[in-house]
């Protein structure tokens, strides 16, 4: 049995970020799985834009869950905008903001330094996850016309975005496992 002070090592709630209740977080996990499965169904039906939109929603839900668990790390990035000295509610963060937090916290490593400069390396998963957001935003007619004029979203798009989503998930799981190992070592369980 883990006592209350030891449990705080696993989830350290921030004082300024309003997050979800445990029930809402469980539902968010369920929704993440639902979006993922629906995206697969859309892809199988040939509705590739719909699949890409749902892939973006699945990524957004995953990142919300990670911020829920690691809200202290998320706030420490300085990427969560404050209003009147208080951090925004987690439910109000959009995919762009969540990706900025994930990249700054190194949950989804990026080729961009925190000072805005770029490393001379190949793209990292944090850079590729931006593509999910960009294609997902094609759901907006003005965005589609300006960014994707006279082109179609094809199966190659959804296949690629699924690959990026899976690798993003793997990076987030790896972060969680590393944190859990550190917490267990601190408890003397390893």
mmCIF file of C-alpha atoms in Angstrom:
data_model
loop_
_atom_site.group_PDB
_atom_site.id
_atom_site.type_symbol
_atom_site.label_atom_id
_atom_site.label_comp_id
_atom_site.label_asym_id
_atom_site.label_seq_id
_atom_site.Cartn_x
_atom_site.Cartn_y
_atom_site.Cartn_z
ATOM 1 C CA UNK A 1 0.000 0.000 0.000
ATOM 2 C CA UNK A 2 1.367 3.389 -0.985
ATOM 3 C CA UNK A 3 0.834 6.131 1.571
ATOM 4 C CA UNK A 4 -0.349 9.605 0.568
ATOM 5 C CA UNK A 5 3.103 11.233 0.600
ATOM 6 C CA UNK A 6 4.546 8.445 -1.547
ATOM 7 C CA UNK A 7 1.674 8.683 -4.018
ATOM 8 C CA UNK A 8 2.585 12.317 -4.569
ATOM 9 C CA UNK A 9 5.844 11.131 -6.151
ATOM 10 C CA UNK A 10 3.787 9.460 -8.879
ATOM 11 C CA UNK A 11 1.499 12.425 -9.536
ATOM 12 C CA UNK A 12 2.528 15.826 -8.303
ATOM 13 C CA UNK A 13 -0.418 18.161 -8.857
ATOM 14 C CA UNK A 14 0.488 21.711 -9.720
ATOM 15 C CA UNK A 15 -1.084 24.469 -7.725
ATOM 16 C CA UNK A 16 -1.966 26.659 -10.693
ATOM 17 C CA UNK A 17 -3.238 24.290 -13.388
ATOM 18 C CA UNK A 18 -6.837 23.210 -13.172
ATOM 19 C CA UNK A 19 -6.936 19.681 -14.520
ATOM 20 C CA UNK A 20 -9.501 16.895 -14.680
ATOM 21 C CA UNK A 21 -11.103 14.807 -11.988
ATOM 22 C CA UNK A 22 -10.047 11.158 -11.925
ATOM 23 C CA UNK A 23 -13.364 10.205 -13.531
ATOM 24 C CA UNK A 24 -12.845 12.727 -16.329
ATOM 25 C CA UNK A 25 -9.304 11.432 -16.870
ATOM 26 C CA UNK A 26 -10.629 7.866 -17.167
ATOM 27 C CA UNK A 27 -13.177 9.074 -19.696
ATOM 28 C CA UNK A 28 -10.447 10.928 -21.592
ATOM 29 C CA UNK A 29 -8.498 7.662 -21.826
ATOM 30 C CA UNK A 30 -11.617 5.933 -23.162
ATOM 31 C CA UNK A 31 -12.118 8.734 -25.689
ATOM 32 C CA UNK A 32 -8.489 8.444 -26.837
ATOM 33 C CA UNK A 33 -9.042 4.778 -27.636
ATOM 34 C CA UNK A 34 -12.363 5.578 -29.304
ATOM 35 C CA UNK A 35 -10.781 8.236 -31.557
ATOM 36 C CA UNK A 36 -7.986 5.850 -32.521
ATOM 37 C CA UNK A 37 -10.431 3.058 -33.465
ATOM 38 C CA UNK A 38 -12.735 5.463 -35.311
ATOM 39 C CA UNK A 39 -9.757 6.761 -37.291
ATOM 40 C CA UNK A 40 -8.986 3.187 -38.358
ATOM 41 C CA UNK A 41 -12.619 2.684 -39.400
ATOM 42 C CA UNK A 42 -12.537 5.889 -41.437
ATOM 43 C CA UNK A 43 -9.328 4.848 -43.145
ATOM 44 C CA UNK A 44 -10.787 1.431 -43.998
ATOM 45 C CA UNK A 45 -13.867 3.164 -45.454
ATOM 46 C CA UNK A 46 -11.720 5.476 -47.597
ATOM 47 C CA UNK A 47 -12.608 8.588 -45.554
ATOM 48 C CA UNK A 48 -9.006 9.716 -45.244
ATOM 49 C CA UNK A 49 -9.585 13.314 -44.164
ATOM 50 C CA UNK A 50 -11.927 12.080 -41.423
ATOM 51 C CA UNK A 51 -9.261 9.566 -40.362
ATOM 52 C CA UNK A 52 -6.660 12.344 -40.161
ATOM 53 C CA UNK A 53 -8.971 14.549 -38.102
ATOM 54 C CA UNK A 54 -9.538 11.715 -35.636
ATOM 55 C CA UNK A 55 -5.812 10.935 -35.491
ATOM 56 C CA UNK A 56 -5.276 14.558 -34.456
ATOM 57 C CA UNK A 57 -7.981 14.225 -31.823
ATOM 58 C CA UNK A 58 -6.398 11.037 -30.488
ATOM 59 C CA UNK A 59 -3.015 12.791 -30.187
ATOM 60 C CA UNK A 60 -4.637 15.761 -28.469
ATOM 61 C CA UNK A 61 -6.371 13.475 -25.956
ATOM 62 C CA UNK A 62 -3.115 11.569 -25.285
ATOM 63 C CA UNK A 63 -1.247 14.794 -24.633
ATOM 64 C CA UNK A 64 -4.002 16.000 -22.301
ATOM 65 C CA UNK A 65 -3.602 12.806 -20.305
ATOM 66 C CA UNK A 66 0.159 13.284 -20.071
ATOM 67 C CA UNK A 67 -0.295 16.878 -18.902
ATOM 68 C CA UNK A 68 -2.868 15.608 -16.383
ATOM 69 C CA UNK A 69 -0.317 13.225 -14.897
ATOM 70 C CA UNK A 70 2.738 15.491 -15.211
ATOM 71 C CA UNK A 71 1.157 18.910 -14.730
ATOM 72 C CA UNK A 72 4.133 20.169 -12.718
ATOM 73 C CA UNK A 73 6.483 19.369 -15.608
ATOM 74 C CA UNK A 74 4.037 20.954 -18.041
ATOM 75 C CA UNK A 75 3.899 24.190 -16.062
ATOM 76 C CA UNK A 76 7.682 24.238 -15.688
ATOM 77 C CA UNK A 77 8.011 24.513 -19.477
ATOM 78 C CA UNK A 78 6.484 27.997 -19.394
ATOM 79 C CA UNK A 79 4.418 27.085 -22.467
ATOM 80 C CA UNK A 80 1.062 27.160 -20.694
ATOM 81 C CA UNK A 81 -0.361 30.615 -21.005
ATOM 82 C CA UNK A 82 -1.488 32.348 -17.856
ATOM 83 C CA UNK A 83 -4.420 34.678 -17.425
ATOM 84 C CA UNK A 84 -4.224 37.002 -14.455
ATOM 85 C CA UNK A 85 -1.336 35.010 -12.984
ATOM 86 C CA UNK A 86 -3.267 31.728 -13.163
ATOM 87 C CA UNK A 87 -2.567 28.966 -15.644
ATOM 88 C CA UNK A 88 -5.276 28.067 -18.108
ATOM 89 C CA UNK A 89 -7.515 25.089 -17.524
ATOM 90 C CA UNK A 90 -6.182 21.904 -19.094
ATOM 91 C CA UNK A 91 -9.458 21.380 -20.961
ATOM 92 C CA UNK A 92 -8.961 24.737 -22.720
ATOM 93 C CA UNK A 93 -5.516 23.902 -24.156
ATOM 94 C CA UNK A 94 -5.553 23.157 -27.871
ATOM 95 C CA UNK A 95 -3.333 20.791 -29.837
ATOM 96 C CA UNK A 96 -0.880 23.551 -30.736
ATOM 97 C CA UNK A 97 -0.357 24.431 -27.062
ATOM 98 C CA UNK A 98 -0.165 20.787 -25.999
ATOM 99 C CA UNK A 99 2.463 20.070 -28.647
ATOM 100 C CA UNK A 100 4.492 23.088 -27.510
ATOM 101 C CA UNK A 101 4.415 21.746 -23.939
ATOM 102 C CA UNK A 102 5.316 18.201 -25.046
ATOM 103 C CA UNK A 103 8.268 19.456 -27.081
ATOM 104 C CA UNK A 104 9.517 21.805 -24.351
ATOM 105 C CA UNK A 105 9.207 19.070 -21.697
ATOM 106 C CA UNK A 106 11.038 16.696 -24.067
ATOM 107 C CA UNK A 107 8.153 14.223 -23.957
ATOM 108 C CA UNK A 108 8.184 14.452 -27.755
ATOM 109 C CA UNK A 109 11.755 15.484 -28.574
ATOM 110 C CA UNK A 110 12.187 18.191 -31.167
ATOM 111 C CA UNK A 111 15.000 19.592 -33.251
ATOM 112 C CA UNK A 112 14.138 23.015 -31.852
ATOM 113 C CA UNK A 113 15.971 24.421 -28.845
ATOM 114 C CA UNK A 114 14.031 26.279 -26.173
ATOM 115 C CA UNK A 115 15.617 29.504 -27.473
ATOM 116 C CA UNK A 116 13.981 28.923 -30.874
ATOM 117 C CA UNK A 117 17.135 27.919 -32.743
ATOM 118 C CA UNK A 118 17.252 24.571 -34.492
ATOM 119 C CA UNK A 119 19.781 21.810 -34.185
ATOM 120 C CA UNK A 120 21.362 20.571 -37.401
ATOM 121 C CA UNK A 121 19.864 17.126 -37.160
ATOM 122 C CA UNK A 122 17.150 15.101 -38.760
ATOM 123 C CA UNK A 123 13.543 15.625 -37.722
ATOM 124 C CA UNK A 124 12.436 14.323 -34.349
ATOM 125 C CA UNK A 125 9.026 13.020 -33.324
ATOM 126 C CA UNK A 126 8.056 16.394 -31.853
ATOM 127 C CA UNK A 127 8.608 17.945 -35.276
ATOM 128 C CA UNK A 128 6.660 15.207 -37.046
ATOM 129 C CA UNK A 129 3.715 15.464 -34.625
ATOM 130 C CA UNK A 130 3.195 18.999 -35.919
ATOM 131 C CA UNK A 131 2.242 17.416 -39.250
ATOM 132 C CA UNK A 132 -0.663 15.664 -37.504
ATOM 133 C CA UNK A 133 -1.907 19.040 -36.326
ATOM 134 C CA UNK A 134 -1.472 20.632 -39.743
ATOM 135 C CA UNK A 135 -3.372 17.898 -41.591
ATOM 136 C CA UNK A 136 -6.030 17.740 -38.867
ATOM 137 C CA UNK A 137 -6.606 21.472 -39.331
ATOM 138 C CA UNK A 138 -7.616 20.843 -42.940
ATOM 139 C CA UNK A 139 -11.065 20.202 -41.487
ATOM 140 C CA UNK A 140 -11.417 24.011 -41.583
ATOM 141 C CA UNK A 141 -12.516 25.060 -45.098
ATOM 142 C CA UNK A 142 -10.370 28.198 -45.209
ATOM 143 C CA UNK A 143 -7.324 26.221 -44.097
ATOM 144 C CA UNK A 144 -7.967 23.544 -46.710
ATOM 145 C CA UNK A 145 -8.262 26.133 -49.485
ATOM 146 C CA UNK A 146 -5.151 28.035 -48.412
ATOM 147 C CA UNK A 147 -2.893 25.100 -47.475
ATOM 148 C CA UNK A 148 -4.109 22.199 -49.605
ATOM 149 C CA UNK A 149 -5.696 23.802 -52.661
ATOM 150 C CA UNK A 150 -6.863 21.360 -55.360
ATOM 151 C CA UNK A 151 -5.298 18.371 -53.620
ATOM 152 C CA UNK A 152 -6.907 15.484 -51.808
ATOM 153 C CA UNK A 153 -6.081 13.873 -48.510
ATOM 154 C CA UNK A 154 -5.246 10.314 -49.539
ATOM 155 C CA UNK A 155 -4.554 7.020 -47.832
ATOM 156 C CA UNK A 156 -0.842 7.885 -47.754
ATOM 157 C CA UNK A 157 -1.642 10.802 -45.461
ATOM 158 C CA UNK A 158 -3.585 8.700 -42.978
ATOM 159 C CA UNK A 159 -1.000 5.899 -43.042
ATOM 160 C CA UNK A 160 1.797 8.363 -42.375
ATOM 161 C CA UNK A 161 -0.124 10.097 -39.585
ATOM 162 C CA UNK A 162 -0.904 6.740 -37.965
ATOM 163 C CA UNK A 163 2.831 5.979 -37.944
ATOM 164 C CA UNK A 164 3.588 9.344 -36.333
ATOM 165 C CA UNK A 165 0.781 8.798 -33.811
ATOM 166 C CA UNK A 166 2.138 5.372 -32.864
ATOM 167 C CA UNK A 167 5.680 6.659 -32.429
ATOM 168 C CA UNK A 168 4.361 9.618 -30.403
ATOM 169 C CA UNK A 169 2.479 7.195 -28.175
ATOM 170 C CA UNK A 170 5.638 5.116 -27.738
ATOM 171 C CA UNK A 171 7.629 8.206 -26.679
ATOM 172 C CA UNK A 172 4.941 9.202 -24.181
ATOM 173 C CA UNK A 173 4.827 5.675 -22.756
ATOM 174 C CA UNK A 174 8.640 5.643 -22.481
ATOM 175 C CA UNK A 175 8.527 8.913 -20.522
ATOM 176 C CA UNK A 176 5.901 7.471 -18.215
ATOM 177 C CA UNK A 177 7.875 4.256 -17.673
ATOM 178 C CA UNK A 178 11.082 6.168 -16.906
ATOM 179 C CA UNK A 179 9.217 8.326 -14.383
ATOM 180 C CA UNK A 180 7.667 5.240 -12.803
ATOM 181 C CA UNK A 181 11.073 3.554 -12.515
ATOM 182 C CA UNK A 182 12.503 6.647 -10.810
ATOM 183 C CA UNK A 183 9.568 6.763 -8.402
ATOM 184 C CA UNK A 184 9.893 3.062 -7.610
ATOM 185 C CA UNK A 185 13.649 3.431 -7.066
ATOM 186 C CA UNK A 186 12.983 6.347 -4.703
ATOM 187 C CA UNK A 187 10.599 4.058 -2.802
ATOM 188 C CA UNK A 188 13.228 1.331 -2.632
ATOM 189 C CA UNK A 189 11.083 -0.973 -4.766
ATOM 190 C CA UNK A 190 13.779 -1.486 -7.403
#
